[in-house]
mmCIF file of C-alpha atoms and ligand atoms in Angstrom:
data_model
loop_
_atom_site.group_PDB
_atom_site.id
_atom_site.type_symbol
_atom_site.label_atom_id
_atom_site.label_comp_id
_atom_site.label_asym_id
_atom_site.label_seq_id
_atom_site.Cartn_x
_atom_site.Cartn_y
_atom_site.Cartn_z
ATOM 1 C CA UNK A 1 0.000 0.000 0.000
ATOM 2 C CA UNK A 2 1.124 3.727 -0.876
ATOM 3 C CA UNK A 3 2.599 5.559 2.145
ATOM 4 C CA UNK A 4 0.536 8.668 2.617
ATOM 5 C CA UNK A 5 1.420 10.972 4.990
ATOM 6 C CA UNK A 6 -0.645 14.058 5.816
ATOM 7 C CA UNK A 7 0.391 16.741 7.440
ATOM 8 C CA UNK A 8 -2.443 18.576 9.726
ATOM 9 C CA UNK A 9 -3.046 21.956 11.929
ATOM 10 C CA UNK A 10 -5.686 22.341 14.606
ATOM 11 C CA UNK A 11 -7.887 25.455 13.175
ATOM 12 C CA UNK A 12 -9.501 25.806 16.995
ATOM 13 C CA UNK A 13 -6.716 24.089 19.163
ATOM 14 C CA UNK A 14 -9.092 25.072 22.088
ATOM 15 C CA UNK A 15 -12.262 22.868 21.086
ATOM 16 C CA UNK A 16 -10.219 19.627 22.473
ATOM 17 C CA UNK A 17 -12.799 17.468 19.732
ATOM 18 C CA UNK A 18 -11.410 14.366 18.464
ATOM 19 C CA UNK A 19 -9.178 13.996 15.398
ATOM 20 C CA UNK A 20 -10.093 12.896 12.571
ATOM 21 C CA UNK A 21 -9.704 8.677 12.869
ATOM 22 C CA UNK A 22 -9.352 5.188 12.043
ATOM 23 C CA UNK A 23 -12.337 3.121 13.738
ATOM 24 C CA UNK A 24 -11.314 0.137 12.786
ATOM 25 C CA UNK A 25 -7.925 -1.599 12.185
ATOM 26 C CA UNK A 26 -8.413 -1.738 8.170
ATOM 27 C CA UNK A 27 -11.383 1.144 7.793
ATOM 28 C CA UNK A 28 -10.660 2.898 4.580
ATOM 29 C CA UNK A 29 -12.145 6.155 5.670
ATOM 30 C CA UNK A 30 -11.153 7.929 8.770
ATOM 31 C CA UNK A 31 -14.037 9.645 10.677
ATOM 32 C CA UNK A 32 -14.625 13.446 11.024
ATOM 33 C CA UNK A 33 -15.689 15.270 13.679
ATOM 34 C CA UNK A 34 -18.107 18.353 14.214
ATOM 35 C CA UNK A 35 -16.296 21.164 15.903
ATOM 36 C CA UNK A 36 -19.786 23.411 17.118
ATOM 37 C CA UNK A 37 -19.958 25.722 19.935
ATOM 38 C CA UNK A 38 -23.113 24.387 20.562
ATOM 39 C CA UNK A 39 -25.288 21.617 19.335
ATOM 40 C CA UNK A 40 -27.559 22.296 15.815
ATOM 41 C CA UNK A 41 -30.163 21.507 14.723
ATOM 42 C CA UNK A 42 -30.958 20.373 10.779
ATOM 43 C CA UNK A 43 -34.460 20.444 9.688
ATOM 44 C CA UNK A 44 -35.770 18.149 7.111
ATOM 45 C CA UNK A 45 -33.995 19.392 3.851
ATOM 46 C CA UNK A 46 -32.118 21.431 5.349
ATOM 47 C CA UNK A 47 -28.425 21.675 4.744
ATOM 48 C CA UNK A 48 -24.937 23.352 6.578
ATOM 49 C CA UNK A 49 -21.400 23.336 6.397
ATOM 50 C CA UNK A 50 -19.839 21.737 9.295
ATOM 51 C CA UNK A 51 -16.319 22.931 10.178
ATOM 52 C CA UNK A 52 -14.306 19.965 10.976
ATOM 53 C CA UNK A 53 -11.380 21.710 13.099
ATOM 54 C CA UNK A 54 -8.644 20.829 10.791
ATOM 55 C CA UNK A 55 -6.712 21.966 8.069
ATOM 56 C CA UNK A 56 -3.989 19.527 5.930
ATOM 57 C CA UNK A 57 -1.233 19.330 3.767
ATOM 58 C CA UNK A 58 -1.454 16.603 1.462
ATOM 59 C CA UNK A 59 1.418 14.913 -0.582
ATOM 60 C CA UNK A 60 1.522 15.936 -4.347
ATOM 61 C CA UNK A 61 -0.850 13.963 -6.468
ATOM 62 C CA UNK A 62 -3.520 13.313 -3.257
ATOM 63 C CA UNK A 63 -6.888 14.130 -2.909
ATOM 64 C CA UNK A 64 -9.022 13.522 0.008
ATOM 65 C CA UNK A 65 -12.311 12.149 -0.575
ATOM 66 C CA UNK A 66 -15.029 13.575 2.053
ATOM 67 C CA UNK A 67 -18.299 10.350 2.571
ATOM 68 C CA UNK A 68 -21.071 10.501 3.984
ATOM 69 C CA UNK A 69 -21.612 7.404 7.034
ATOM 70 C CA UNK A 70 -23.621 4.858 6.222
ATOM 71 C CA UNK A 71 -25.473 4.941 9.563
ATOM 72 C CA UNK A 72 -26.097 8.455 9.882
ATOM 73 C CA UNK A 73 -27.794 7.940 6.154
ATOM 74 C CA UNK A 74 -29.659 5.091 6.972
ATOM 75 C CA UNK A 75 -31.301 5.935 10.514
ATOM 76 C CA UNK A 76 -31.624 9.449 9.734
ATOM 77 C CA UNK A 77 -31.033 10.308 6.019
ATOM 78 C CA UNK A 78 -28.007 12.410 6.657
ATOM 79 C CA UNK A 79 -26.117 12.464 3.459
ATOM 80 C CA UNK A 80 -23.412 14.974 1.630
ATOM 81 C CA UNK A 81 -24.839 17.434 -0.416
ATOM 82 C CA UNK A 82 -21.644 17.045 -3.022
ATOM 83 C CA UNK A 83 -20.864 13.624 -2.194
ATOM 84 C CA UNK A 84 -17.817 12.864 -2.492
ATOM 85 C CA UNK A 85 -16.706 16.018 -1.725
ATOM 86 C CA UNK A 86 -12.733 16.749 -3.139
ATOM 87 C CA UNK A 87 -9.818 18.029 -0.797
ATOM 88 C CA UNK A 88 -7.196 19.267 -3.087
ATOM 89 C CA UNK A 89 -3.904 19.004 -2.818
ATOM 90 C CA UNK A 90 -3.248 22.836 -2.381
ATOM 91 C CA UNK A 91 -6.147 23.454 0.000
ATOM 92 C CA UNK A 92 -4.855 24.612 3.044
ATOM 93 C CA UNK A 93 -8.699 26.143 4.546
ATOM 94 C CA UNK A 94 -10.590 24.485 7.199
ATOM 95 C CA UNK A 95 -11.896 21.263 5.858
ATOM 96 C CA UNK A 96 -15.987 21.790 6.062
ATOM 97 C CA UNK A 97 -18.262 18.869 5.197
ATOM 98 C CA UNK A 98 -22.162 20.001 3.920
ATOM 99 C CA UNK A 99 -24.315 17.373 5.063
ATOM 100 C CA UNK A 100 -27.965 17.909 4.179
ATOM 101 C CA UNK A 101 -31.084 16.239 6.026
ATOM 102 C CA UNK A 102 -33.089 14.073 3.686
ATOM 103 C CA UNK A 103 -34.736 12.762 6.798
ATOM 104 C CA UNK A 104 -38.537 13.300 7.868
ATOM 105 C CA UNK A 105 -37.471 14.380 11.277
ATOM 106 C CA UNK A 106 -35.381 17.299 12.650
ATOM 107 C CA UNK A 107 -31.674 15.893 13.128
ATOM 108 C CA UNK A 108 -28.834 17.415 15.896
ATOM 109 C CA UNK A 109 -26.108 17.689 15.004
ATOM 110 C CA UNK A 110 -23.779 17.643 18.861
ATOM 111 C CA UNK A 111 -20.284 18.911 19.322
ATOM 112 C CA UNK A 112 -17.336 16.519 18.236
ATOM 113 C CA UNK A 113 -19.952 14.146 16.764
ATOM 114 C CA UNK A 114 -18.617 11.680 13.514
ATOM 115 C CA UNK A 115 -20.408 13.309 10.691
ATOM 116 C CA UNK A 116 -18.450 12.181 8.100
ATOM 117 C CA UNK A 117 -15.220 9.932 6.525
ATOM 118 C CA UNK A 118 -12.264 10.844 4.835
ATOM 119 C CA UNK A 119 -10.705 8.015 2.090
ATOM 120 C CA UNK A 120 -7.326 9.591 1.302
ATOM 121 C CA UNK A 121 -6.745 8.402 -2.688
ATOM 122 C CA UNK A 122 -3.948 9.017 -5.023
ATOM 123 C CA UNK A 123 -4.996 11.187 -8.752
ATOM 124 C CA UNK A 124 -4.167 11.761 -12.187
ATOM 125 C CA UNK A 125 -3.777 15.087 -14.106
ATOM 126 C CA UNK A 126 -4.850 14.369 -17.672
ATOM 127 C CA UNK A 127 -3.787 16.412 -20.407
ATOM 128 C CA UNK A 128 -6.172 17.163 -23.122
ATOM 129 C CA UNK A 129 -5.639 16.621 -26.158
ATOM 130 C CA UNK A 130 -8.614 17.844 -29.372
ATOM 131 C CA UNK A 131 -9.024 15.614 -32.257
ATOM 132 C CA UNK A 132 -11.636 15.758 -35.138
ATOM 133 C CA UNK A 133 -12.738 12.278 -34.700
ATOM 134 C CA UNK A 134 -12.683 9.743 -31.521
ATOM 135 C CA UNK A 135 -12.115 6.039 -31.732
ATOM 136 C CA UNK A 136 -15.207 3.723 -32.827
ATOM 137 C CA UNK A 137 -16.563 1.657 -29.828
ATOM 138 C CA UNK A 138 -19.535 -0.588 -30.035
ATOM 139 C CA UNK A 139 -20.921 1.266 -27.530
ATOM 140 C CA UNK A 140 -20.738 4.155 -29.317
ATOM 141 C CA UNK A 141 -22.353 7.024 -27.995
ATOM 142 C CA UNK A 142 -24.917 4.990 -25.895
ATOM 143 C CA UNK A 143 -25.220 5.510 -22.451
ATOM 144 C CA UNK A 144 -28.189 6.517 -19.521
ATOM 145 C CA UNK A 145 -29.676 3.299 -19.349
ATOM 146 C CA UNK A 146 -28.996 2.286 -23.365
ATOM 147 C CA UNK A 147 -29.019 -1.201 -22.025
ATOM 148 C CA UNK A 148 -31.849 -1.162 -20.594
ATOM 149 C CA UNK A 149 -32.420 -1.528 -17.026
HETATM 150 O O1 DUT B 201 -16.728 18.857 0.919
HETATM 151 C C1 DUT B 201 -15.811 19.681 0.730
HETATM 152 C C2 DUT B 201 -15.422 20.077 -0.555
HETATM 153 C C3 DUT B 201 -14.405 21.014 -0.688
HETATM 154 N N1 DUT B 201 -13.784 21.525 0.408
HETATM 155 C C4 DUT B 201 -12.673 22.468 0.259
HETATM 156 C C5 DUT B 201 -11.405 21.741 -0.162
HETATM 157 C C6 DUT B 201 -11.328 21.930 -1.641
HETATM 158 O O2 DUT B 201 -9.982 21.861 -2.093
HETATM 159 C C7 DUT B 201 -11.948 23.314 -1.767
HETATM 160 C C8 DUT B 201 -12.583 23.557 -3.100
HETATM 161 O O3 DUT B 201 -13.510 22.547 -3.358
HETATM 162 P P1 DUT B 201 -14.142 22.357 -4.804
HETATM 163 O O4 DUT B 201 -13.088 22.423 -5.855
HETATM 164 O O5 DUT B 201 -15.029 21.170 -4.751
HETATM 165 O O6 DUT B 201 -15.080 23.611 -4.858
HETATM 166 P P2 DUT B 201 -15.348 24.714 -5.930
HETATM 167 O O7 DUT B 201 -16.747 25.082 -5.773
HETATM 168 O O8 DUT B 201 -14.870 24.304 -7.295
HETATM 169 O O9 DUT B 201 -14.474 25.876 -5.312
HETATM 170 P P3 DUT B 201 -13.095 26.549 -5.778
HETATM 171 O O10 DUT B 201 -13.485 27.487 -6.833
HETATM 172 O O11 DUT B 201 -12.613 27.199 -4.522
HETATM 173 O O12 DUT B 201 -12.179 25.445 -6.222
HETATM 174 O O13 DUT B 201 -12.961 23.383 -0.754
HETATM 175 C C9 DUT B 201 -14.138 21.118 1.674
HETATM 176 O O14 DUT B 201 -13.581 21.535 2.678
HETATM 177 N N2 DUT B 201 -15.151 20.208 1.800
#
């Protein structure tokens, strides 16, 4: 596996919320925290940016891939508005996460709660390059469904 390391800077050293982290021994995503004041509260379709407390470096050709959590979607419809949302490289700004409610019920949101996961993945930067004509596939310009379903 790729060695990634990721440098990171407390944006409000005096919350004392958890850092972003591992749950599990081979989790993929590391969980993000809420860093509120004070609890809030999302009505049904309504949506917020959630500062997370921390800002990172990451190595060249990273990106870090913000998720929404299963459970939070499932019990509660809690999902990412732009899902999954891109860290660049160069970013060095709070990371926020914009969760919406797609719930029926109002959802709170509490202090240093796991709101989201970070999957830290490696990129490519394509060139482009413009030609007259493109390749013949037999798929051809079918697509949405062209299958069927
Ligand atoms: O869920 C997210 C998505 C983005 N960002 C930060 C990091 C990212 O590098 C920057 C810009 O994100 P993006 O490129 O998705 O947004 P944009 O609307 O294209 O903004 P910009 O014009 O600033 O690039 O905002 C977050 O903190 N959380």
């Amino acid at each position: 596996m790729n060695r990634c390391l990721v440098k990171f800077r407390r944006v409000r050293p005096g919350h004392g919320i958890p850092l972003p982290c591992y749950m599990t021994q081979h989790a993929a995503g590391m969980d993000l925290c809420a860093v509120l004041d004070e609890e809030i509260t999302l009505l049904p379709g309504e949506r917020r940016l959630i500062p997370t407390g921390i800002a990172i470096s990451l190595p060249d050709g990273f990106e870090a891939q913000i998720r929404p959590r299963s459970g939070l979607a499932l019990k509660h419809g809690i999902a990412l508005v732009n899902s999954p949302g891109t860290i660049d490289p160069d970013y060095r700004g709070e990371i926020g996460v914009i969760i919406i409610n797609h719930g029926t019920e109002p959802f709170v949101v509490r202090p240093g709660e796991r709101i989201a996961q970070m999957v830290f993945a490696p990129f490519v930067r394509a060139e482009l390059s413009e030609v007259a004509e493109l390749d013949d596939t037999a798929r051809g310009a079918g697509g949405f469904g062209h299958t069927g379903t």
